[in-house]
PDB file of C-alpha atoms in Angstrom:
ATOM      1  CA  MET Z   1     -11.205-259.556   0.234  1.00  0.00           C
ATOM      2  CA  SER Z   2      -7.575-258.517   0.552  1.00  0.00           C
ATOM      3  CA  SER Z   3      -6.642-256.011   3.264  1.00  0.00           C
ATOM      4  CA  VAL Z   4      -4.652-254.208   0.562  1.00  0.00           C
ATOM      5  CA  ALA Z   5      -6.758-252.359  -1.993  1.00  0.00           C
ATOM      6  CA  VAL Z   6      -4.036-251.265  -4.416  1.00  0.00           C
ATOM      7  CA  ARG Z   7      -0.435-252.372  -4.805  1.00  0.00           C
ATOM      8  CA  LEU Z   8       1.801-250.982  -7.527  1.00  0.00           C
ATOM      9  CA  GLU Z   9       5.165-252.706  -7.870  1.00  0.00           C
ATOM     10  CA  GLY Z  10       7.815-251.265 -10.163  1.00  0.00           C
ATOM     11  CA  VAL Z  11       5.192-249.655 -12.402  1.00  0.00           C
ATOM     12  CA  LYS Z  12       6.664-247.488 -15.156  1.00  0.00           C
ATOM     13  CA  VAL Z  13       4.920-245.513 -17.881  1.00  0.00           C
ATOM     14  CA  ARG Z  14       7.073-244.122 -20.685  1.00  0.00           C
ATOM     15  CA  PHE Z  15       6.263-241.000 -22.644  1.00  0.00           C
ATOM     16  CA  GLU Z  16       8.450-239.403 -25.298  1.00  0.00           C
ATOM     17  CA  THR Z  17      10.631-237.396 -22.941  1.00  0.00           C
ATOM     18  CA  VAL Z  18       9.845-238.756 -19.485  1.00  0.00           C
ATOM     19  CA  VAL Z  19       9.347-241.959 -17.518  1.00  0.00           C
ATOM     20  CA  LEU Z  20       6.823-242.032 -14.668  1.00  0.00           C
ATOM     21  CA  ALA Z  21       7.441-244.573 -11.907  1.00  0.00           C
ATOM     22  CA  PHE Z  22       4.980-245.688  -9.238  1.00  0.00           C
ATOM     23  CA  ASP Z  23       5.401-247.926  -6.197  1.00  0.00           C
ATOM     24  CA  CYS Z  24       2.804-247.834  -3.424  1.00  0.00           C
ATOM     25  CA  THR Z  25       0.471-249.838  -1.221  1.00  0.00           C
ATOM     26  CA  VAL Z  26      -2.988-248.563  -0.296  1.00  0.00           C
ATOM     27  CA  ARG Z  27      -4.862-250.306   2.492  1.00  0.00           C
ATOM     28  CA  ALA Z  28      -8.473-251.284   1.978  1.00  0.00           C
ATOM     29  CA  GLY Z  29     -11.058-248.953   3.489  1.00  0.00           C
ATOM     30  CA  GLU Z  30      -8.882-245.833   3.481  1.00  0.00           C
ATOM     31  CA  ILE Z  31      -9.488-242.446   1.931  1.00  0.00           C
ATOM     32  CA  VAL Z  32      -6.195-241.466   0.327  1.00  0.00           C
ATOM     33  CA  GLY Z  33      -5.525-237.939  -0.873  1.00  0.00           C
ATOM     34  CA  VAL Z  34      -3.393-237.731  -4.017  1.00  0.00           C
ATOM     35  CA  ALA Z  35      -1.590-234.417  -4.379  1.00  0.00           C
ATOM     36  CA  GLY Z  36       1.222-232.764  -6.320  1.00  0.00           C
ATOM     37  CA  VAL Z  37       1.753-229.994  -8.837  1.00  0.00           C
ATOM     38  CA  SER Z  38       0.191-230.152 -12.304  1.00  0.00           C
ATOM     39  CA  GLY Z  39       2.117-232.564 -14.497  1.00  0.00           C
ATOM     40  CA  SER Z  40       3.460-234.623 -11.598  1.00  0.00           C
ATOM     41  CA  GLY Z  41       1.697-237.795 -12.779  1.00  0.00           C
ATOM     42  CA  LYS Z  42      -1.497-237.916 -10.731  1.00  0.00           C
ATOM     43  CA  SER Z  43      -3.888-238.517 -13.627  1.00  0.00           C
ATOM     44  CA  THR Z  44      -1.527-241.064 -15.176  1.00  0.00           C
ATOM     45  CA  LEU Z  45      -1.460-242.913 -11.848  1.00  0.00           C
ATOM     46  CA  PHE Z  46      -5.273-243.093 -11.923  1.00  0.00           C
ATOM     47  CA  ASN Z  47      -5.333-244.158 -15.565  1.00  0.00           C
ATOM     48  CA  VAL Z  48      -2.977-247.044 -14.828  1.00  0.00           C
ATOM     49  CA  ILE Z  49      -5.049-248.220 -11.851  1.00  0.00           C
ATOM     50  CA  ALA Z  50      -8.337-247.931 -13.760  1.00  0.00           C
ATOM     51  CA  GLY Z  51      -6.927-249.587 -16.879  1.00  0.00           C
ATOM     52  CA  PHE Z  52      -7.269-246.623 -19.249  1.00  0.00           C
ATOM     53  CA  GLU Z  53      -3.509-246.683 -19.742  1.00  0.00           C
ATOM     54  CA  ALA Z  54      -1.210-249.708 -19.781  1.00  0.00           C
ATOM     55  CA  ALA Z  55       2.031-249.659 -17.830  1.00  0.00           C
ATOM     56  CA  ASP Z  56       5.207-250.408 -19.779  1.00  0.00           C
ATOM     57  CA  ARG Z  57       6.623-252.316 -16.819  1.00  0.00           C
ATOM     58  CA  GLY Z  58       5.593-253.467 -13.371  1.00  0.00           C
ATOM     59  CA  VAL Z  59       2.596-255.050 -11.695  1.00  0.00           C
ATOM     60  CA  VAL Z  60      -0.769-253.534 -10.755  1.00  0.00           C
ATOM     61  CA  ARG Z  61      -2.743-255.483  -8.166  1.00  0.00           C
ATOM     62  CA  ILE Z  62      -6.202-254.528  -6.936  1.00  0.00           C
ATOM     63  CA  PHE Z  63      -7.469-256.423  -3.900  1.00  0.00           C
ATOM     64  CA  GLY Z  64      -4.744-258.995  -4.456  1.00  0.00           C
ATOM     65  CA  GLU Z  65      -5.536-259.721  -8.100  1.00  0.00           C
ATOM     66  CA  GLU Z  66      -3.169-258.805 -10.911  1.00  0.00           C
ATOM     67  CA  MET Z  67      -4.806-256.502 -13.452  1.00  0.00           C
ATOM     68  CA  ALA Z  68      -2.597-257.202 -16.493  1.00  0.00           C
ATOM     69  CA  GLY Z  69      -4.807-257.489 -19.570  1.00  0.00           C
ATOM     70  CA  ARG Z  70      -8.013-256.524 -17.770  1.00  0.00           C
ATOM     71  CA  PRO Z  71      -9.967-253.717 -19.445  1.00  0.00           C
ATOM     72  CA  PRO Z  72     -11.488-250.952 -17.292  1.00  0.00           C
ATOM     73  CA  SER Z  73     -14.949-252.549 -17.369  1.00  0.00           C
ATOM     74  CA  GLU Z  74     -13.619-255.690 -15.711  1.00  0.00           C
ATOM     75  CA  ARG Z  75     -11.777-253.952 -12.870  1.00  0.00           C
ATOM     76  CA  PRO Z  76     -13.398-253.392  -9.450  1.00  0.00           C
ATOM     77  CA  VAL Z  77     -13.040-249.648  -9.926  1.00  0.00           C
ATOM     78  CA  SER Z  78     -15.312-246.637 -10.424  1.00  0.00           C
ATOM     79  CA  VAL Z  79     -13.908-243.305 -11.601  1.00  0.00           C
ATOM     80  CA  ILE Z  80     -15.399-239.835 -11.247  1.00  0.00           C
ATOM     81  CA  PHE Z  81     -13.696-237.161 -13.299  1.00  0.00           C
ATOM     82  CA  GLN Z  82     -13.773-233.416 -12.780  1.00  0.00           C
ATOM     83  CA  GLU Z  83     -16.048-233.089 -15.829  1.00  0.00           C
ATOM     84  CA  ASN Z  84     -18.629-235.589 -14.422  1.00  0.00           C
ATOM     85  CA  ASN Z  85     -18.920-237.417 -17.780  1.00  0.00           C
ATOM     86  CA  LEU Z  86     -22.701-237.050 -17.806  1.00  0.00           C
ATOM     87  CA  PHE Z  87     -24.617-237.293 -21.078  1.00  0.00           C
ATOM     88  CA  ALA Z  88     -26.350-233.948 -21.560  1.00  0.00           C
ATOM     89  CA  HIS Z  89     -29.201-235.391 -23.649  1.00  0.00           C
ATOM     90  CA  LEU Z  90     -30.058-238.112 -21.105  1.00  0.00           C
ATOM     91  CA  ASP Z  91     -31.993-237.369 -17.941  1.00  0.00           C
ATOM     92  CA  VAL Z  92     -30.473-237.782 -14.499  1.00  0.00           C
ATOM     93  CA  ALA Z  93     -32.040-241.201 -13.809  1.00  0.00           C
ATOM     94  CA  THR Z  94     -30.744-242.564 -17.119  1.00  0.00           C
ATOM     95  CA  ASN Z  95     -27.250-241.223 -16.467  1.00  0.00           C
ATOM     96  CA  VAL Z  96     -27.245-243.003 -13.114  1.00  0.00           C
ATOM     97  CA  GLY Z  97     -28.709-246.164 -14.668  1.00  0.00           C
ATOM     98  CA  LEU Z  98     -25.692-246.385 -16.969  1.00  0.00           C
ATOM     99  CA  GLY Z  99     -23.705-247.366 -13.878  1.00  0.00           C
ATOM    100  CA  ILE Z 100     -25.821-250.514 -13.625  1.00  0.00           C
ATOM    101  CA  SER Z 101     -26.172-251.371 -17.316  1.00  0.00           C
ATOM    102  CA  PRO Z 102     -24.341-249.543 -20.133  1.00  0.00           C
ATOM    103  CA  SER Z 103     -27.037-250.888 -22.487  1.00  0.00           C
ATOM    104  CA  LEU Z 104     -29.721-249.450 -20.181  1.00  0.00           C
ATOM    105  CA  ARG Z 105     -31.520-252.770 -19.866  1.00  0.00           C
ATOM    106  CA  LEU Z 106     -32.880-251.933 -16.447  1.00  0.00           C
ATOM    107  CA  ARG Z 107     -35.286-254.060 -14.458  1.00  0.00           C
ATOM    108  CA  SER Z 108     -37.717-252.643 -11.936  1.00  0.00           C
ATOM    109  CA  VAL Z 109     -35.284-253.514  -9.140  1.00  0.00           C
ATOM    110  CA  ASP Z 110     -32.579-251.544 -10.972  1.00  0.00           C
ATOM    111  CA  LEU Z 111     -34.833-248.504 -11.300  1.00  0.00           C
ATOM    112  CA  LYS Z 112     -35.432-248.704  -7.570  1.00  0.00           C
ATOM    113  CA  ARG Z 113     -31.665-248.716  -6.992  1.00  0.00           C
ATOM    114  CA  VAL Z 114     -31.369-245.586  -9.116  1.00  0.00           C
ATOM    115  CA  ASP Z 115     -34.055-243.800  -7.079  1.00  0.00           C
ATOM    116  CA  GLU Z 116     -32.418-244.872  -3.822  1.00  0.00           C
ATOM    117  CA  ALA Z 117     -29.002-243.669  -4.980  1.00  0.00           C
ATOM    118  CA  LEU Z 118     -30.395-240.269  -5.962  1.00  0.00           C
ATOM    119  CA  GLU Z 119     -32.065-239.987  -2.577  1.00  0.00           C
ATOM    120  CA  ARG Z 120     -28.782-240.841  -0.833  1.00  0.00           C
ATOM    121  CA  VAL Z 121     -26.986-237.987  -2.575  1.00  0.00           C
ATOM    122  CA  GLY Z 122     -29.781-235.503  -1.895  1.00  0.00           C
ATOM    123  CA  LEU Z 123     -31.343-235.525  -5.371  1.00  0.00           C
ATOM    124  CA  ALA Z 124     -34.676-237.245  -4.759  1.00  0.00           C
ATOM    125  CA  GLY Z 125     -37.137-236.113  -7.432  1.00  0.00           C
ATOM    126  CA  PHE Z 126     -34.389-235.067  -9.877  1.00  0.00           C
ATOM    127  CA  GLY Z 127     -34.641-238.166 -12.069  1.00  0.00           C
ATOM    128  CA  ARG Z 128     -36.299-236.485 -15.064  1.00  0.00           C
ATOM    129  CA  ARG Z 129     -34.032-233.407 -15.057  1.00  0.00           C
ATOM    130  CA  LEU Z 130     -31.360-232.969 -17.717  1.00  0.00           C
ATOM    131  CA  PRO Z 131     -27.735-232.307 -16.668  1.00  0.00           C
ATOM    132  CA  PRO Z 132     -27.524-228.825 -18.275  1.00  0.00           C
ATOM    133  CA  THR Z 133     -30.311-227.659 -15.924  1.00  0.00           C
ATOM    134  CA  LEU Z 134     -28.285-228.642 -12.842  1.00  0.00           C
ATOM    135  CA  SER Z 135     -25.689-226.717 -10.861  1.00  0.00           C
ATOM    136  CA  GLY Z 136     -22.083-227.922 -10.750  1.00  0.00           C
ATOM    137  CA  GLY Z 137     -22.609-229.424  -7.323  1.00  0.00           C
ATOM    138  CA  GLU Z 138     -25.762-231.219  -8.438  1.00  0.00           C
ATOM    139  CA  ARG Z 139     -23.956-232.715 -11.439  1.00  0.00           C
ATOM    140  CA  GLN Z 140     -21.236-234.008  -9.142  1.00  0.00           C
ATOM    141  CA  ARG Z 141     -23.917-235.578  -6.966  1.00  0.00           C
ATOM    142  CA  VAL Z 142     -25.325-237.356 -10.023  1.00  0.00           C
ATOM    143  CA  ALA Z 143     -21.854-238.702 -10.787  1.00  0.00           C
ATOM    144  CA  LEU Z 144     -21.571-239.923  -7.189  1.00  0.00           C
ATOM    145  CA  ALA Z 145     -24.973-241.602  -7.446  1.00  0.00           C
ATOM    146  CA  ARG Z 146     -23.808-243.442 -10.558  1.00  0.00           C
ATOM    147  CA  ALA Z 147     -20.743-244.648  -8.661  1.00  0.00           C
ATOM    148  CA  VAL Z 148     -22.942-245.732  -5.753  1.00  0.00           C
ATOM    149  CA  VAL Z 149     -25.132-247.994  -7.917  1.00  0.00           C
ATOM    150  CA  ARG Z 150     -22.029-249.678  -9.369  1.00  0.00           C
ATOM    151  CA  HIS Z 151     -20.939-250.871  -5.908  1.00  0.00           C
ATOM    152  CA  ARG Z 152     -17.267-251.110  -6.893  1.00  0.00           C
ATOM    153  CA  PRO Z 153     -14.974-251.376  -3.862  1.00  0.00           C
ATOM    154  CA  LEU Z 154     -12.427-248.875  -5.238  1.00  0.00           C
ATOM    155  CA  LEU Z 155     -13.418-245.305  -6.139  1.00  0.00           C
ATOM    156  CA  LEU Z 156     -11.056-242.911  -7.924  1.00  0.00           C
ATOM    157  CA  LEU Z 157     -11.962-239.219  -7.776  1.00  0.00           C
ATOM    158  CA  ASP Z 158     -10.045-236.926 -10.136  1.00  0.00           C
ATOM    159  CA  GLU Z 159     -10.454-233.411  -8.727  1.00  0.00           C
ATOM    160  CA  PRO Z 160     -14.191-233.912  -8.150  1.00  0.00           C
ATOM    161  CA  PHE Z 161     -14.695-230.560  -6.423  1.00  0.00           C
ATOM    162  CA  ALA Z 162     -12.550-228.377  -8.712  1.00  0.00           C
ATOM    163  CA  ALA Z 163     -15.414-226.321 -10.170  1.00  0.00           C
ATOM    164  CA  LEU Z 164     -17.231-225.778  -6.862  1.00  0.00           C
ATOM    165  CA  ASP Z 165     -17.245-222.766  -4.566  1.00  0.00           C
ATOM    166  CA  PRO Z 166     -15.926-223.202  -0.984  1.00  0.00           C
ATOM    167  CA  GLY Z 167     -19.364-223.748   0.534  1.00  0.00           C
ATOM    168  CA  MET Z 168     -20.298-226.401  -2.007  1.00  0.00           C
ATOM    169  CA  ARG Z 169     -16.870-228.057  -1.597  1.00  0.00           C
ATOM    170  CA  ALA Z 170     -17.575-228.431   2.111  1.00  0.00           C
ATOM    171  CA  GLU Z 171     -21.005-229.966   1.410  1.00  0.00           C
ATOM    172  CA  MET Z 172     -19.550-232.422  -1.103  1.00  0.00           C
ATOM    173  CA  ARG Z 173     -16.768-233.437   1.302  1.00  0.00           C
ATOM    174  CA  GLU Z 174     -19.389-234.166   3.940  1.00  0.00           C
ATOM    175  CA  LEU Z 175     -21.473-236.184   1.465  1.00  0.00           C
ATOM    176  CA  LEU Z 176     -18.443-238.179   0.338  1.00  0.00           C
ATOM    177  CA  ALA Z 177     -17.482-238.945   3.934  1.00  0.00           C
ATOM    178  CA  ASP Z 178     -21.033-240.140   4.664  1.00  0.00           C
ATOM    179  CA  LEU Z 179     -21.093-242.397   1.600  1.00  0.00           C
ATOM    180  CA  HIS Z 180     -17.673-243.790   2.512  1.00  0.00           C
ATOM    181  CA  ARG Z 181     -18.911-244.712   5.983  1.00  0.00           C
ATOM    182  CA  GLU Z 182     -21.923-246.471   4.446  1.00  0.00           C
ATOM    183  CA  GLU Z 183     -20.054-248.257   1.643  1.00  0.00           C
ATOM    184  CA  GLY Z 184     -16.805-249.073   3.452  1.00  0.00           C
ATOM    185  CA  ASN Z 185     -15.005-248.651   0.132  1.00  0.00           C
ATOM    186  CA  THR Z 186     -11.497-247.443  -0.651  1.00  0.00           C
ATOM    187  CA  ILE Z 187     -11.186-243.951  -2.126  1.00  0.00           C
ATOM    188  CA  LEU Z 188      -8.281-242.258  -3.883  1.00  0.00           C
ATOM    189  CA  MET Z 189      -8.911-238.561  -4.485  1.00  0.00           C
ATOM    190  CA  ILE Z 190      -6.792-236.147  -6.510  1.00  0.00           C
ATOM    191  CA  THR Z 191      -6.951-232.633  -5.107  1.00  0.00           C
ATOM    192  CA  HIS Z 192      -5.017-229.358  -5.176  1.00  0.00           C
ATOM    193  CA  HIS Z 193      -6.622-228.176  -1.927  1.00  0.00           C
ATOM    194  CA  PRO Z 194      -4.955-228.998   1.414  1.00  0.00           C
ATOM    195  CA  GLU Z 195      -8.299-228.567   3.171  1.00  0.00           C
ATOM    196  CA  ASP Z 196      -9.710-231.539   1.231  1.00  0.00           C
ATOM    197  CA  LEU Z 197      -6.908-233.648   2.676  1.00  0.00           C
ATOM    198  CA  ARG Z 198      -7.380-232.331   6.206  1.00  0.00           C
ATOM    199  CA  GLN Z 199     -11.113-233.016   6.184  1.00  0.00           C
ATOM    200  CA  LEU Z 200     -11.205-236.370   4.381  1.00  0.00           C
ATOM    201  CA  SER Z 201      -7.927-238.238   4.076  1.00  0.00           C
ATOM    202  CA  ASP Z 202      -6.467-241.004   6.202  1.00  0.00           C
ATOM    203  CA  SER Z 203      -3.186-240.767   4.288  1.00  0.00           C
ATOM    204  CA  VAL Z 204      -1.614-238.771   1.468  1.00  0.00           C
ATOM    205  CA  LEU Z 205       0.211-239.819  -1.695  1.00  0.00           C
ATOM    206  CA  PHE Z 206       2.292-236.858  -2.850  1.00  0.00           C
ATOM    207  CA  LEU Z 207       3.731-236.972  -6.368  1.00  0.00           C
ATOM    208  CA  ASP Z 208       6.590-234.932  -7.755  1.00  0.00           C
ATOM    209  CA  GLN Z 209       8.141-235.142 -11.233  1.00  0.00           C
ATOM    210  CA  GLY Z 210       6.456-238.418 -12.079  1.00  0.00           C
ATOM    211  CA  HIS Z 211       7.289-240.261  -8.867  1.00  0.00           C
ATOM    212  CA  ILE Z 212       5.510-240.896  -5.579  1.00  0.00           C
ATOM    213  CA  LEU Z 213       7.588-238.742  -3.270  1.00  0.00           C
ATOM    214  CA  VAL Z 214       5.907-239.755  -0.010  1.00  0.00           C
ATOM    215  CA  HIS Z 215       2.960-241.806   1.194  1.00  0.00           C
ATOM    216  CA  ASP Z 216       2.312-240.665   4.744  1.00  0.00           C
ATOM    217  CA  PRO Z 217      -0.459-240.854   7.301  1.00  0.00           C
ATOM    218  CA  LEU Z 218      -2.274-237.519   7.246  1.00  0.00           C
ATOM    219  CA  ASP Z 219      -0.826-236.147  10.489  1.00  0.00           C
ATOM    220  CA  ARG Z 220       2.751-236.941   9.447  1.00  0.00           C
ATOM    221  CA  PHE Z 221       2.229-235.367   6.033  1.00  0.00           C
ATOM    222  CA  LEU Z 222       0.850-232.157   7.534  1.00  0.00           C
ATOM    223  CA  GLU Z 223       3.893-231.895   9.821  1.00  0.00           C
ATOM    224  CA  ARG Z 224       6.429-232.230   6.989  1.00  0.00           C
ATOM    225  CA  ARG Z 225       8.815-229.332   6.450  1.00  0.00           C
ATOM    226  CA  ASP Z 226      11.615-231.187   4.647  1.00  0.00           C
ATOM    227  CA  THR Z 227      10.507-230.951   1.025  1.00  0.00           C
ATOM    228  CA  ALA Z 228      10.085-227.790  -1.024  1.00  0.00           C
ATOM    229  CA  ALA Z 229       7.232-229.154  -3.159  1.00  0.00           C
ATOM    230  CA  ILE Z 230       5.233-230.195  -0.099  1.00  0.00           C
ATOM    231  CA  ASN Z 231       5.908-226.897   1.639  1.00  0.00           C
ATOM    232  CA  ARG Z 232       4.550-225.026  -1.375  1.00  0.00           C
ATOM    233  CA  PHE Z 233       1.465-227.236  -1.490  1.00  0.00           C
ATOM    234  CA  LEU Z 234       0.727-226.761   2.218  1.00  0.00           C
ATOM    235  CA  GLY Z 235       1.593-223.069   2.157  1.00  0.00           C
ATOM    236  CA  ASN Z 236       4.362-223.453   4.726  1.00  0.00           C
ATOM    237  CA  SER Z 237       6.666-220.461   5.108  1.00  0.00           C
TER     238      SER Z 237
END
């Protein structure tokens, strides 16, 4: 597999009044924090990588392969959104099983994978529960379990901890770090919290006004004092 997980070259996405432009290279195996003010283009960046939105120009490569024309289901990518995207009428085990087979044609070996994934995220015995009976943190763990059973080498997390209190955020960061060590995957994570970056990220992509302003190793990003948008994000005086 390529040592580069994601490469965006001259990627542009046009909306009615604005053009978003992305150029970056993400190394395989990293956890990359993606930050910037609301409306800076973070979700659009994820949509282009995952294939939910087509770029008007440029090239998207994932692990060395060009993604032009590939639908989301055929990309080596899993996405976890802030809202979890769980089906409220399906139990936890079935929601996780959808990561293996969208038609839910699950063999006994697949059901075992579901149980193992739930155990890995601390939800052993939760298989028959329905999502509305779970806490916000538990629902996020179900979403992580579904990503685990998919075994995609690239994981995109769109503000996965946004609805959680500080204590639960810390627990979820620890769980994500553990799963990353086990899977060896590449993770891009949108966050508005500098502490998420400090605790998890190897590097940081910071977006401003529809462009990637910097892509720095974590320590260099935290030392930056030269950009107003970054100073506001980090709370620098």
